[in-house]
Amino acid sequence: MYDIAFLDIPPLRSAGGTVRLPGSKSISNRVLLLAALSVGHTDIADLLDSDDTRVMLAALDALGCHVEHRPGGVIRVQGLGGQLAVSSVQLFLGNAGTAMRPLTAALALLAAERGGCFELSGIARMHERPIGDLVDALRQLGCPVECLGQEGYPPLRLGNGSAVDLKLDQPIRVRGDVSSQFLTALLLALPLVARERAVDIEVVGELISKPYIEITLNLLARFGVQVQRDNWSRFTIAAGSRYVSPGLVHVEGDASSASYFIALGAIAPASEGTTGVTIEGVGLASIQGDIRFVEAARAMGADISGEANRLHIRRGQWPLRAIDLDCNHIPDAAMTLAVMALYADGTTTLRNIASWRVKETDRIAAMANECRKLGATVEEGADFIRITPPARWAQASIHTYDDHRVAMCFSLAAFNPDNVRVRIEDPKCVAKTFPDYFEALFERCETPVDRIPVICIDGPTASGKGTLASEVARRLGFHLLDSGALYRLVGLAASQQGMATDEETLRQPSQAQRLGALAASLQVRFDGEKIWLDGLDVTDALRTESAGMAASRVSAVPEVRQALTELQLGFRRLPGLVADGRDMGTVIFPRASLKVFLTASAEQRAERRHKQLISKGISANIADLLADLKARDHRDMSRAHAPLKPADDAKQLDNSELSIEASVQQVLDWWQGKAADAGN
Ligand code: DC
């Protein structure tokens, strides 16, 4: 996950390959609640692991429901059998609407029936998301519900500690034209009190987002509760209802998440060696309403074929066809159409989307603002958005409003024909439903390698370039190449194989060749901070002084440098690379966007190295370290091949007097300046 301030996506060219989507958010949270309310335990496979489901799991835990993580990623929920394990608790539900609404209904009913008291709250945005229609419905039933802030909004207090009689003899009226989640909440909760008599719900106003109600009814049936539906306006829960676990439930891939990869396949030419984008885990037999995004994408020109549990997408008509569509049936996925509209041959209108205004953010305003930043002409109304593609795309920093869908949608702007990069602010907001979205995207996208930005940080030993490079990489979400580690690996591998690496030996051509062959065949794996050689963790062994000295010697051998070139170039992957070493800017990435040459006085460096070793409990002597360091500097600078020296266009940074943070900030400032100059 990219836990950073912003993520710059370079212009992308093509896409292809297979993606398996995380589980559906709507199904995951409904199944969790149903499992908790059921008799018996439920095993849930492929449950979505995201902010919203974590919120629900934490709430269930606080309610005394036992949840167990079993092998194979299966979650086992011990049902409470419609009982209350605790009678009073405060629940913090973040910004998870799919937890807030159904828990409100279920806990209000249980508290009223059995005498409990629950407080439900969330983040500030959650307290701006209306829940008054659900509160009204629960009050009609006789449930004590108090809005603790503004009337009609969370936080809420449910129940007052005493049992009250519920009024189940008349139909419960609930509005259906603001959010279908209120009806879903009642449908999930009312079976708990429909033991002796059937319970009726009457929908007031035109019901929106019907497909989400279908998911609810479908899942209720799987947990043993039948609901009779009359025209989307009346729902009857049978008398004698009781939730019973179906044993095992598989959660489908999220159809709303699928929309980004469907759009990807429709927008991007297929990468070489692929036939487009394949999505697994969700397909034409999905119970999720957003699967109908497939029809909308086809209408815009996407070439989509599918099976029950799989979809395959290729670019069809290009540019895409502009459409005019009522999107009431696909409220979430329709946001993706707004971004596809940027690639269309005319003006696209998406209608009947008033519910966008009460989601994670006001999504009509958000999509309009951000599309305009990219150069589109946008008109917005209370319940529609109309988008005309940019004549020329502008470089933009996309604000994401803590809304996962805004972030995912605008990543697709990186295929723009004007090759401008797209900045996504607060990219980690995708964690709400798809924590690894950007990783999944980059893995399936390609772009010419010279468009992938590289920042080179070269400098002498112990100048702090490793620390600087890894922090700059972390802040930008870029990959990291510690090229020194590769030379250290060669030194280590040589000594493991009993090869001498003294200068005398290495001057013999046959030895140099052997060492080059060894470097070319290194079996190395980088795994976060860890480095594995031939299946052994060598992270610590590589950091020793002697490994550094050996590296310095083997690195003077041209055959070794040559053998490691390909390996180093391979680190240049989306979305970008920070490379540290001696010749990153001069030899390996001579056309890098930013080159930094880091220096500090030899005395300063020796002192830092000394501190570092002492802190690791390794005894060291400053005078010896200084001598070693100078010897390495001399060898690294005077060798014939790729000697250590600043590239002509490198920025020099003497960090003798700078804190790490100040150095990091300086490099990031230079980087921002470069990006602004380049206009991309
Ligand atoms: O950065 P470091 O201390 O881990 O590097 C170890 C040795 O490897 C260094 O003394 C010289 C060599 N090296 C190199 O020649 N070229 C690089 N790009 C990186 C390191």
CSV table of C-alpha atoms and ligand atoms in Angstrom, one decimal, residues 457-463 465-466 481-488 542-544 547-556 561 564 568 579-585 588 609 632-633 635-636 639 641-644, ligand 1:
chain,number,residue,atom,x,y,z
A,457,ILE,CA,22.0,9.3,-5.7
A,458,ASP,CA,25.7,8.6,-6.0
A,459,GLY,CA,28.5,9.3,-3.6
A,460,PRO,CA,31.4,7.9,-1.6
A,461,THR,CA,31.1,5.3,1.1
A,462,ALA,CA,29.3,6.3,4.3
A,463,SER,CA,28.0,9.5,2.8
A,465,LYS,CA,23.2,7.9,0.5
A,466,GLY,CA,21.6,4.6,1.4
A,481,LEU,CA,18.1,0.0,-6.1
A,482,ASP,CA,21.0,-0.4,-3.6
A,483,SER,CA,23.6,-1.1,-6.2
A,484,GLY,CA,26.3,-1.4,-3.6
A,485,ALA,CA,24.5,-4.5,-2.3
A,486,LEU,CA,25.0,-6.1,-5.7
A,487,TYR,CA,28.7,-5.7,-5.6
A,488,ARG,CA,28.7,-6.8,-2.0
A,542,LEU,CA,26.4,-7.9,3.5
A,543,ARG,CA,26.6,-4.9,5.8
A,544,THR,CA,30.0,-5.8,7.3
A,547,ALA,CA,32.0,-7.2,2.7
A,548,GLY,CA,32.3,-3.5,1.8
A,549,MET,CA,36.0,-3.8,1.1
A,550,ALA,CA,35.5,-7.0,-0.9
A,551,ALA,CA,32.8,-5.2,-2.9
A,552,SER,CA,35.1,-2.3,-3.6
A,553,ARG,CA,37.7,-4.7,-5.0
A,554,VAL,CA,35.4,-6.8,-7.2
A,555,SER,CA,33.7,-3.7,-8.5
A,556,ALA,CA,36.9,-2.6,-10.2
A,561,ARG,CA,30.3,-4.3,-13.8
A,564,LEU,CA,25.5,-6.5,-13.2
A,568,GLN,CA,20.4,-3.0,-12.4
A,579,ALA,CA,19.1,4.2,-7.4
A,580,ASP,CA,22.0,4.7,-5.1
A,581,GLY,CA,25.7,3.8,-5.8
A,582,ARG,CA,28.7,5.2,-7.5
A,583,ASP,CA,27.9,5.2,-11.2
A,584,MET,CA,24.1,5.4,-11.3
A,585,GLY,CA,24.1,8.9,-12.9
A,588,ILE,CA,23.7,3.0,-15.6
A,609,ARG,CA,30.2,4.9,10.4
A,632,ARG,CA,38.0,2.8,-0.6
A,633,ASP,CA,37.4,6.4,-1.8
A,635,ARG,CA,40.1,2.9,-5.2
A,636,ASP,CA,36.5,3.8,-6.2
A,639,ARG,CA,39.6,2.8,-11.1
A,641,HIS,CA,35.9,1.6,-15.3
A,642,ALA,CA,33.1,3.7,-14.0
A,643,PRO,CA,35.1,5.6,-11.4
A,644,LEU,CA,33.2,7.4,-8.7
B,1,DC,O1,27.6,1.7,-1.4
B,1,DC,P1,28.3,0.5,-0.8
B,1,DC,O2,29.2,0.9,0.3
B,1,DC,O3,27.4,-0.6,-0.4
B,1,DC,O4,29.2,-0.1,-2.0
B,1,DC,C1,30.2,-1.1,-1.8
B,1,DC,C2,31.2,-1.0,-2.9
B,1,DC,O5,30.7,-1.4,-4.1
B,1,DC,C3,31.8,0.3,-3.1
B,1,DC,O6,33.0,0.5,-2.3
B,1,DC,C4,32.1,0.4,-4.5
B,1,DC,C5,31.2,-0.6,-5.2
B,1,DC,N1,30.1,0.0,-5.9
B,1,DC,C6,30.3,0.4,-7.2
B,1,DC,O7,31.4,0.2,-7.7
B,1,DC,N2,29.3,0.9,-8.0
B,1,DC,C7,28.1,1.1,-7.4
B,1,DC,N3,27.2,1.5,-8.2
B,1,DC,C8,27.9,0.7,-6.1
B,1,DC,C9,28.9,0.2,-5.3
